[in-house]
PDB file of C-alpha atoms and ligand atoms in Angstrom:
ATOM      1  CA  MET A1481     -49.565  -1.969 -86.868  1.00 60.00           C
ATOM      2  CA  ILE A1482     -47.759  -4.562 -85.741  1.00 61.00           C
ATOM      3  CA  LYS A1483     -48.831  -6.098 -81.883  1.00 65.00           C
ATOM      4  CA  ARG A1484     -45.294  -7.285 -80.368  1.00 68.00           C
ATOM      5  CA  ASN A1485     -45.473 -10.759 -79.054  1.00 72.00           C
ATOM      6  CA  GLU A1486     -45.077  -9.905 -75.380  1.00 82.00           C
ATOM      7  CA  GLN A1487     -43.648 -13.618 -74.759  1.00 91.00           C
ATOM      8  CA  GLY A1488     -40.423 -13.714 -72.994  1.00 95.00           C
ATOM      9  CA  ILE A1489     -37.779 -15.075 -74.691  1.00 96.00           C
ATOM     10  CA  LEU A1490     -35.891 -17.984 -73.384  1.00 98.00           C
ATOM     11  CA  ILE A1491     -31.985 -17.960 -74.058  1.00 98.00           C
ATOM     12  CA  VAL A1492     -29.780 -20.672 -73.920  1.00 98.00           C
ATOM     13  CA  VAL A1493     -26.205 -20.175 -72.967  1.00 98.00           C
ATOM     14  CA  SER A1494     -23.686 -22.962 -73.594  1.00 96.00           C
ATOM     15  CA  GLY A1495     -19.666 -22.618 -73.154  1.00 95.00           C
ATOM     16  CA  PRO A1496     -16.759 -24.703 -71.899  1.00 91.00           C
ATOM     17  CA  SER A1497     -16.186 -24.105 -67.845  1.00 86.00           C
ATOM     18  CA  GLY A1498     -13.831 -21.024 -67.658  1.00 87.00           C
ATOM     19  CA  CYS A1499     -14.945 -19.355 -70.190  1.00 90.00           C
ATOM     20  CA  GLY A1500     -16.418 -16.900 -68.087  1.00 92.00           C
ATOM     21  CA  LYS A1501     -20.061 -17.281 -69.006  1.00 95.00           C
ATOM     22  CA  SER A1502     -21.214 -16.960 -65.643  1.00 93.00           C
ATOM     23  CA  THR A1503     -20.037 -13.517 -65.198  1.00 95.00           C
ATOM     24  CA  VAL A1504     -21.521 -12.395 -68.483  1.00 97.00           C
ATOM     25  CA  ASN A1505     -24.941 -13.407 -67.775  1.00 97.00           C
ATOM     26  CA  LYS A1506     -24.575 -11.748 -63.912  1.00 96.00           C
ATOM     27  CA  MET A1507     -23.384  -8.283 -65.860  1.00 98.00           C
ATOM     28  CA  LEU A1508     -26.457  -8.716 -69.003  1.00 98.00           C
ATOM     29  CA  ILE A1509     -29.187  -9.473 -66.194  1.00 97.00           C
ATOM     30  CA  ASN A1510     -27.979  -6.289 -64.242  1.00 97.00           C
ATOM     31  CA  SER A1511     -27.911  -4.035 -67.519  1.00 97.00           C
ATOM     32  CA  ARG A1512     -31.066  -4.622 -69.005  1.00 97.00           C
ATOM     33  CA  LYS A1513     -34.807  -4.939 -68.181  1.00 96.00           C
ATOM     34  CA  ASN A1514     -37.224  -8.211 -67.626  1.00 97.00           C
ATOM     35  CA  ILE A1515     -34.537 -10.930 -68.116  1.00 98.00           C
ATOM     36  CA  ILE A1516     -33.839 -13.292 -64.989  1.00 98.00           C
ATOM     37  CA  MET A1517     -32.029 -16.016 -64.882  1.00 97.00           C
ATOM     38  CA  SER A1518     -33.114 -19.849 -64.145  1.00 97.00           C
ATOM     39  CA  VAL A1519     -31.797 -21.651 -61.277  1.00 96.00           C
ATOM     40  CA  SER A1520     -31.689 -24.806 -61.661  1.00 97.00           C
ATOM     41  CA  ASP A1521     -31.520 -28.179 -59.527  1.00 97.00           C
ATOM     42  CA  THR A1522     -28.315 -29.501 -59.289  1.00 97.00           C
ATOM     43  CA  THR A1523     -26.907 -32.830 -56.912  1.00 97.00           C
ATOM     44  CA  ARG A1524     -23.330 -31.681 -56.935  1.00 94.00           C
ATOM     45  CA  ALA A1525     -21.999 -30.075 -53.285  1.00 94.00           C
ATOM     46  CA  LYS A1526     -22.427 -26.233 -52.740  1.00 95.00           C
ATOM     47  CA  ARG A1527     -19.327 -24.458 -53.348  1.00 90.00           C
ATOM     48  CA  ASN A1528     -18.037 -22.110 -50.831  1.00 89.00           C
ATOM     49  CA  GLY A1529     -20.018 -18.539 -51.555  1.00 92.00           C
ATOM     50  CA  GLU A1530     -22.744 -19.860 -53.733  1.00 94.00           C
ATOM     51  CA  ILE A1531     -26.104 -19.561 -52.104  1.00 96.00           C
ATOM     52  CA  ASN A1532     -29.089 -22.207 -51.920  1.00 97.00           C
ATOM     53  CA  GLY A1533     -31.948 -20.848 -54.301  1.00 96.00           C
ATOM     54  CA  VAL A1534     -29.814 -18.055 -55.953  1.00 93.00           C
ATOM     55  CA  ASP A1535     -27.028 -20.633 -57.769  1.00 93.00           C
ATOM     56  CA  TYR A1536     -28.960 -23.765 -57.365  1.00 96.00           C
ATOM     57  CA  ASN A1537     -31.505 -25.254 -55.687  1.00 97.00           C
ATOM     58  CA  TYR A1538     -28.914 -27.854 -54.188  1.00 98.00           C
ATOM     59  CA  ILE A1539     -31.001 -30.926 -53.990  1.00 98.00           C
ATOM     60  CA  THR A1540     -30.343 -35.036 -53.068  1.00 97.00           C
ATOM     61  CA  LYS A1541     -30.066 -37.688 -56.022  1.00 97.00           C
ATOM     62  CA  GLU A1542     -33.308 -38.912 -54.666  1.00 97.00           C
ATOM     63  CA  GLU A1543     -35.330 -36.113 -55.242  1.00 98.00           C
ATOM     64  CA  PHE A1544     -33.972 -35.004 -58.110  1.00 98.00           C
ATOM     65  CA  GLU A1545     -34.861 -38.327 -59.387  1.00 98.00           C
ATOM     66  CA  LYS A1546     -38.089 -38.380 -58.054  1.00 98.00           C
ATOM     67  CA  ASN A1547     -38.570 -34.823 -59.853  1.00 98.00           C
ATOM     68  CA  ILE A1548     -37.287 -36.499 -62.937  1.00 98.00           C
ATOM     69  CA  GLU A1549     -40.261 -39.184 -62.546  1.00 98.00           C
ATOM     70  CA  SER A1550     -42.706 -36.336 -62.142  1.00 98.00           C
ATOM     71  CA  ASP A1551     -41.593 -34.611 -65.652  1.00 97.00           C
ATOM     72  CA  LYS A1552     -40.575 -31.436 -63.722  1.00 98.00           C
ATOM     73  CA  TYR A1553     -37.695 -30.651 -65.774  1.00 98.00           C
ATOM     74  CA  LEU A1554     -37.968 -28.905 -69.471  1.00 98.00           C
ATOM     75  CA  GLU A1555     -34.455 -30.538 -69.729  1.00 97.00           C
ATOM     76  CA  TYR A1556     -32.185 -32.393 -67.520  1.00 97.00           C
ATOM     77  CA  ALA A1557     -27.966 -33.701 -67.715  1.00 94.00           C
ATOM     78  CA  LYS A1558     -25.657 -35.371 -65.496  1.00 92.00           C
ATOM     79  CA  VAL A1559     -22.466 -33.362 -66.105  1.00 84.00           C
ATOM     80  CA  HIS A1560     -19.268 -33.258 -64.356  1.00 72.00           C
ATOM     81  CA  SER A1561     -18.469 -35.909 -61.811  1.00 72.00           C
ATOM     82  CA  ASN A1562     -21.804 -37.391 -62.998  1.00 87.00           C
ATOM     83  CA  LYS A1563     -23.985 -35.198 -60.891  1.00 94.00           C
ATOM     84  CA  TYR A1564     -27.485 -34.009 -62.007  1.00 97.00           C
ATOM     85  CA  TYR A1565     -28.586 -30.782 -63.548  1.00 97.00           C
ATOM     86  CA  GLY A1566     -31.501 -29.381 -64.643  1.00 98.00           C
ATOM     87  CA  THR A1567     -33.590 -27.032 -65.407  1.00 98.00           C
ATOM     88  CA  PRO A1568     -37.440 -26.690 -63.885  1.00 98.00           C
ATOM     89  CA  SER A1569     -39.781 -26.466 -66.400  1.00 97.00           C
ATOM     90  CA  ASP A1570     -42.989 -24.361 -64.189  1.00 96.00           C
ATOM     91  CA  PHE A1571     -40.718 -21.457 -63.483  1.00 95.00           C
ATOM     92  CA  VAL A1572     -39.323 -20.795 -66.953  1.00 97.00           C
ATOM     93  CA  ASN A1573     -42.803 -20.918 -68.271  1.00 97.00           C
ATOM     94  CA  LYS A1574     -43.897 -18.755 -65.890  1.00 97.00           C
ATOM     95  CA  LYS A1575     -41.788 -15.847 -66.203  1.00 97.00           C
ATOM     96  CA  LEU A1576     -41.776 -16.435 -70.092  1.00 96.00           C
ATOM     97  CA  LYS A1577     -45.122 -15.925 -69.948  1.00 95.00           C
ATOM     98  CA  GLU A1578     -44.938 -12.575 -67.725  1.00 96.00           C
ATOM     99  CA  GLY A1579     -43.116 -11.203 -70.822  1.00 94.00           C
ATOM    100  CA  ILE A1580     -39.781 -11.389 -68.762  1.00 97.00           C
ATOM    101  CA  ASP A1581     -36.901 -12.940 -70.855  1.00 98.00           C
ATOM    102  CA  VAL A1582     -35.040 -16.389 -69.331  1.00 98.00           C
ATOM    103  CA  ILE A1583     -31.602 -16.818 -69.362  1.00 98.00           C
ATOM    104  CA  LEU A1584     -30.308 -20.978 -69.036  1.00 98.00           C
ATOM    105  CA  GLU A1585     -26.899 -21.658 -68.575  1.00 96.00           C
ATOM    106  CA  ILE A1586     -26.374 -25.132 -69.026  1.00 96.00           C
ATOM    107  CA  ASP A1587     -24.855 -27.967 -70.310  1.00 92.00           C
ATOM    108  CA  LEU A1588     -24.345 -29.136 -74.442  1.00 93.00           C
ATOM    109  CA  GLU A1589     -26.390 -32.036 -73.701  1.00 93.00           C
ATOM    110  CA  GLY A1590     -29.566 -30.607 -72.409  1.00 96.00           C
ATOM    111  CA  ALA A1591     -29.030 -27.688 -74.925  1.00 97.00           C
ATOM    112  CA  ARG A1592     -29.971 -30.121 -77.149  1.00 96.00           C
ATOM    113  CA  LYS A1593     -32.992 -31.288 -75.083  1.00 97.00           C
ATOM    114  CA  VAL A1594     -34.263 -27.721 -75.374  1.00 98.00           C
ATOM    115  CA  ASN A1595     -33.885 -27.713 -78.971  1.00 96.00           C
ATOM    116  CA  GLU A1596     -36.274 -30.526 -79.454  1.00 96.00           C
ATOM    117  CA  LYS A1597     -39.000 -28.717 -76.927  1.00 95.00           C
ATOM    118  CA  ARG A1598     -38.648 -25.519 -78.027  1.00 94.00           C
ATOM    119  CA  ASN A1599     -37.883 -24.319 -81.600  1.00 90.00           C
ATOM    120  CA  ASP A1600     -38.461 -20.157 -80.310  1.00 93.00           C
ATOM    121  CA  ALA A1601     -35.425 -20.537 -78.227  1.00 97.00           C
ATOM    122  CA  VAL A1602     -32.100 -18.459 -79.344  1.00 98.00           C
ATOM    123  CA  PHE A1603     -28.731 -20.664 -78.859  1.00 98.00           C
ATOM    124  CA  ILE A1604     -25.913 -18.375 -77.463  1.00 98.00           C
ATOM    125  CA  PHE A1605     -22.208 -20.202 -77.166  1.00 97.00           C
ATOM    126  CA  ILE A1606     -19.747 -18.440 -75.560  1.00 97.00           C
ATOM    127  CA  MET A1607     -15.731 -19.330 -76.383  1.00 95.00           C
ATOM    128  CA  PRO A1608     -12.785 -18.428 -74.748  1.00 93.00           C
ATOM    129  CA  PRO A1609     -10.433 -16.301 -76.760  1.00 92.00           C
ATOM    130  CA  SER A1610      -7.887 -19.019 -76.392  1.00 92.00           C
ATOM    131  CA  MET A1611      -7.270 -22.451 -74.848  1.00 90.00           C
ATOM    132  CA  GLU A1612      -4.258 -21.212 -72.849  1.00 92.00           C
ATOM    133  CA  ILE A1613      -6.163 -18.157 -71.376  1.00 91.00           C
ATOM    134  CA  LEU A1614      -8.711 -21.065 -70.723  1.00 89.00           C
ATOM    135  CA  LYS A1615      -6.373 -23.209 -69.490  1.00 90.00           C
ATOM    136  CA  SER A1616      -5.493 -19.960 -66.770  1.00 90.00           C
ATOM    137  CA  ARG A1617      -8.663 -18.868 -66.059  1.00 87.00           C
ATOM    138  CA  LEU A1618      -9.988 -22.437 -64.921  1.00 86.00           C
ATOM    139  CA  ILE A1619      -6.746 -22.805 -62.932  1.00 89.00           C
ATOM    140  CA  ASN A1620      -6.837 -18.916 -61.175  1.00 89.00           C
ATOM    141  CA  ARG A1621     -10.434 -19.453 -60.089  1.00 81.00           C
ATOM    142  CA  LYS A1622      -8.868 -22.148 -57.352  1.00 82.00           C
ATOM    143  CA  THR A1623     -12.509 -23.983 -57.576  1.00 80.00           C
ATOM    144  CA  GLU A1624     -12.015 -27.312 -58.981  1.00 81.00           C
ATOM    145  CA  THR A1625      -8.989 -29.922 -58.050  1.00 88.00           C
ATOM    146  CA  LYS A1626      -6.155 -30.277 -60.670  1.00 90.00           C
ATOM    147  CA  GLU A1627      -8.133 -33.540 -61.734  1.00 91.00           C
ATOM    148  CA  GLN A1628     -11.430 -31.515 -61.908  1.00 87.00           C
ATOM    149  CA  VAL A1629      -8.954 -29.021 -63.906  1.00 88.00           C
ATOM    150  CA  ILE A1630      -7.578 -31.782 -66.759  1.00 91.00           C
ATOM    151  CA  GLU A1631     -11.376 -32.904 -67.274  1.00 88.00           C
ATOM    152  CA  ARG A1632     -13.281 -30.162 -67.918  1.00 85.00           C
ATOM    153  CA  PHE A1633     -10.233 -29.038 -70.263  1.00 88.00           C
ATOM    154  CA  LYS A1634     -10.435 -31.909 -72.084  1.00 90.00           C
ATOM    155  CA  THR A1635     -14.218 -31.526 -72.219  1.00 88.00           C
ATOM    156  CA  ALA A1636     -13.909 -27.996 -73.428  1.00 90.00           C
ATOM    157  CA  TYR A1637     -12.142 -29.376 -76.313  1.00 87.00           C
ATOM    158  CA  LYS A1638     -14.932 -31.513 -77.275  1.00 88.00           C
ATOM    159  CA  GLU A1639     -18.025 -28.545 -76.707  1.00 90.00           C
ATOM    160  CA  ILE A1640     -15.994 -26.266 -78.500  1.00 91.00           C
ATOM    161  CA  ASN A1641     -16.569 -28.353 -81.768  1.00 91.00           C
ATOM    162  CA  GLU A1642     -20.200 -28.342 -81.620  1.00 92.00           C
ATOM    163  CA  VAL A1643     -20.171 -24.383 -81.838  1.00 94.00           C
ATOM    164  CA  SER A1644     -21.727 -24.872 -85.106  1.00 94.00           C
ATOM    165  CA  LYS A1645     -25.611 -25.989 -83.549  1.00 95.00           C
ATOM    166  CA  TYR A1646     -25.593 -22.680 -81.631  1.00 97.00           C
ATOM    167  CA  ASN A1647     -27.441 -19.775 -83.358  1.00 97.00           C
ATOM    168  CA  TYR A1648     -24.799 -17.084 -82.164  1.00 98.00           C
ATOM    169  CA  VAL A1649     -20.947 -17.157 -80.826  1.00 97.00           C
ATOM    170  CA  ILE A1650     -19.336 -14.825 -78.567  1.00 98.00           C
ATOM    171  CA  VAL A1651     -15.793 -14.844 -78.253  1.00 96.00           C
ATOM    172  CA  ASN A1652     -15.073 -13.482 -74.879  1.00 96.00           C
ATOM    173  CA  ASP A1653     -12.156 -11.598 -74.880  1.00 95.00           C
ATOM    174  CA  LYS A1654     -13.218  -8.190 -73.009  1.00 96.00           C
ATOM    175  CA  ILE A1655     -16.256  -9.054 -70.432  1.00 96.00           C
ATOM    176  CA  GLU A1656     -17.663  -5.897 -71.752  1.00 97.00           C
ATOM    177  CA  ASP A1657     -17.874  -6.190 -75.029  1.00 98.00           C
ATOM    178  CA  SER A1658     -19.410  -9.756 -75.157  1.00 98.00           C
ATOM    179  CA  VAL A1659     -22.435  -8.258 -72.662  1.00 98.00           C
ATOM    180  CA  LYS A1660     -22.960  -5.539 -75.246  1.00 98.00           C
ATOM    181  CA  ARG A1661     -23.215  -8.215 -77.901  1.00 98.00           C
ATOM    182  CA  MET A1662     -25.256 -10.776 -75.969  1.00 98.00           C
ATOM    183  CA  SER A1663     -27.794  -7.677 -75.408  1.00 98.00           C
ATOM    184  CA  SER A1664     -27.516  -6.862 -79.060  1.00 98.00           C
ATOM    185  CA  ILE A1665     -28.166 -10.510 -79.798  1.00 98.00           C
ATOM    186  CA  ILE A1666     -31.450  -9.978 -77.877  1.00 97.00           C
ATOM    187  CA  ASP A1667     -32.346  -6.787 -78.849  1.00 96.00           C
ATOM    188  CA  ALA A1668     -31.938  -8.732 -82.446  1.00 96.00           C
ATOM    189  CA  GLU A1669     -34.348 -11.588 -81.860  1.00 94.00           C
ATOM    190  CA  LYS A1670     -37.464  -9.462 -80.894  1.00 91.00           C
ATOM    191  CA  SER A1671     -37.056  -7.583 -84.184  1.00 87.00           C
ATOM    192  CA  ARG A1672     -37.639 -11.386 -85.890  1.00 88.00           C
ATOM    193  CA  VAL A1673     -40.343 -11.403 -88.276  1.00 83.00           C
ATOM    194  CA  ASP A1674     -41.270 -14.809 -87.413  1.00 81.00           C
ATOM    195  CA  ARG A1675     -41.419 -13.664 -83.687  1.00 80.00           C
ATOM    196  CA  ILE A1676     -44.645 -11.049 -84.397  1.00 71.00           C
ATOM    197  CA  GLU A1677     -45.183 -12.515 -87.784  1.00 59.00           C
ATOM    198  CA  ASP A1678     -48.499 -14.663 -86.196  1.00 59.00           C
ATOM    199  CA  ILE A1679     -49.859 -12.068 -84.159  1.00 56.00           C
ATOM    200  CA  TYR A1680     -49.398  -9.632 -86.985  1.00 55.00           C
ATOM    201  CA  LEU A1681     -51.817 -11.625 -89.586  1.00 57.00           C
ATOM    202  CA  GLY A1682     -54.023 -12.655 -86.284  1.00 58.00           C
ATOM    203  CA  ASN A1683     -55.238  -9.652 -86.166  1.00 69.00           C
ATOM    204  CA  GLU A1684     -55.305  -7.731 -89.713  1.00 72.00           C
ATOM    205  CA  GLU A1685     -58.723  -8.908 -90.412  1.00 77.00           C
ATOM    206  CA  GLU A1686     -60.048  -6.687 -87.223  1.00 79.00           C
ATOM    207  CA  LEU A1687     -57.525  -4.074 -87.869  1.00 75.00           C
ATOM    208  CA  ILE A1688     -58.900  -3.149 -91.889  1.00 82.00           C
ATOM    209  CA  HIS A1689     -62.752  -3.335 -90.606  1.00 84.00           C
ATOM    210  CA  GLU A1690     -61.772  -0.964 -87.553  1.00 83.00           C
ATOM    211  CA  ILE A1691     -59.498   1.397 -89.626  1.00 83.00           C
ATOM    212  CA  LEU A1692     -61.479   1.738 -92.310  1.00 87.00           C
ATOM    213  CA  MET A1693     -65.057   1.648 -90.631  1.00 85.00           C
ATOM    214  CA  ASP A1694     -65.578   5.414 -91.586  1.00 87.00           C
ATOM    215  CA  ILE A1695     -65.221   5.452 -95.496  1.00 84.00           C
TER     216      ILE A1695
HETATM  217  P1  5GP B2275     -20.601 -26.098 -62.024  1.00 65.17           P
HETATM  218  O1  5GP B2275     -21.175 -27.381 -61.594  1.00 65.17           O
HETATM  219  O2  5GP B2275     -19.429 -25.368 -63.187  1.00 65.17           O
HETATM  220  O3  5GP B2275     -21.820 -24.691 -61.658  1.00 65.17           O
HETATM  221  O4  5GP B2275     -21.742 -26.066 -63.383  1.00 65.17           O
HETATM  222  C1  5GP B2275     -21.067 -26.787 -64.122  1.00 65.17           C
HETATM  223  C2  5GP B2275     -22.152 -27.455 -65.870  1.00 65.17           C
HETATM  224  O5  5GP B2275     -23.483 -27.569 -65.524  1.00 65.17           O
HETATM  225  C3  5GP B2275     -22.047 -25.999 -66.426  1.00 65.17           C
HETATM  226  O6  5GP B2275     -21.412 -26.138 -67.775  1.00 65.17           O
HETATM  227  C4  5GP B2275     -23.169 -25.324 -66.468  1.00 65.17           C
HETATM  228  O7  5GP B2275     -23.676 -24.412 -67.766  1.00 65.17           O
HETATM  229  C5  5GP B2275     -24.262 -27.017 -66.287  1.00 65.17           C
HETATM  230  N1  5GP B2275     -25.568 -26.746 -65.872  1.00 65.17           N
HETATM  231  C6  5GP B2275     -26.011 -25.707 -64.855  1.00 65.17           C
HETATM  232  N2  5GP B2275     -26.999 -25.890 -64.602  1.00 65.17           N
HETATM  233  C7  5GP B2275     -27.865 -26.742 -65.649  1.00 65.17           C
HETATM  234  C8  5GP B2275     -29.067 -27.414 -65.726  1.00 65.17           C
HETATM  235  O8  5GP B2275     -29.764 -27.458 -65.342  1.00 65.17           O
HETATM  236  N3  5GP B2275     -28.927 -28.214 -66.817  1.00 65.17           N
HETATM  237  C9  5GP B2275     -28.049 -28.824 -67.882  1.00 65.17           C
HETATM  238  N4  5GP B2275     -28.226 -29.691 -68.581  1.00 65.17           N
HETATM  239  N5  5GP B2275     -26.663 -28.272 -67.484  1.00 65.17           N
HETATM  240  C10 5GP B2275     -26.702 -27.552 -66.512  1.00 65.17           C
END
């Protein structure tokens, strides 16, 4: 009798650089149906191995600012080294309407903005197992300069203090366990009463009439 809400769920994932959130998210979308990552616009330079349109849409500062003016973003923020990052609204809304769950891998400021606009979003924070492990992950991935590693490490300290603003926290010790945990969170969210209640109540009279018609 309960008709499920057919809309996808908006899942916001944050965590300090080096906590492994990208790996967890990539494995998650390969292991579940009907779920995708939103592709953000950014003004930062493309890194080796990254693909335009897949990892990010790489655009100029001018283009980004024009998009801000025309209200194209669900949220945007200036993250590391003063570069813009933003989530295009149209893409996200279209996918959610199609019943596809959408993951936003965004920073804390962006998450705060999404929280103001969408009270149906789920907020997940990925935590490194320890600051020592975070340090070695940042150094070993060799994508940042020493100065950038120091900046990201300092930011990580501040970010971890914000964990209580999220709905769920996952300590990313073993990737496979984190992926399972995140998948369980999404399943649990899909069974939340406040996601189905409206539809159930909305159809109640109609259902009673239909079922009791022949008595
Ligand atoms: P990176 O440059 O390492 O790819 O990403 C740096 C940070 O930007 C990460 O913390 C990532 O979560 C965040 N980020 C990526 N896309 C967006 C976005 O669309 N909006 C916001 N607010 N942050 C983003």
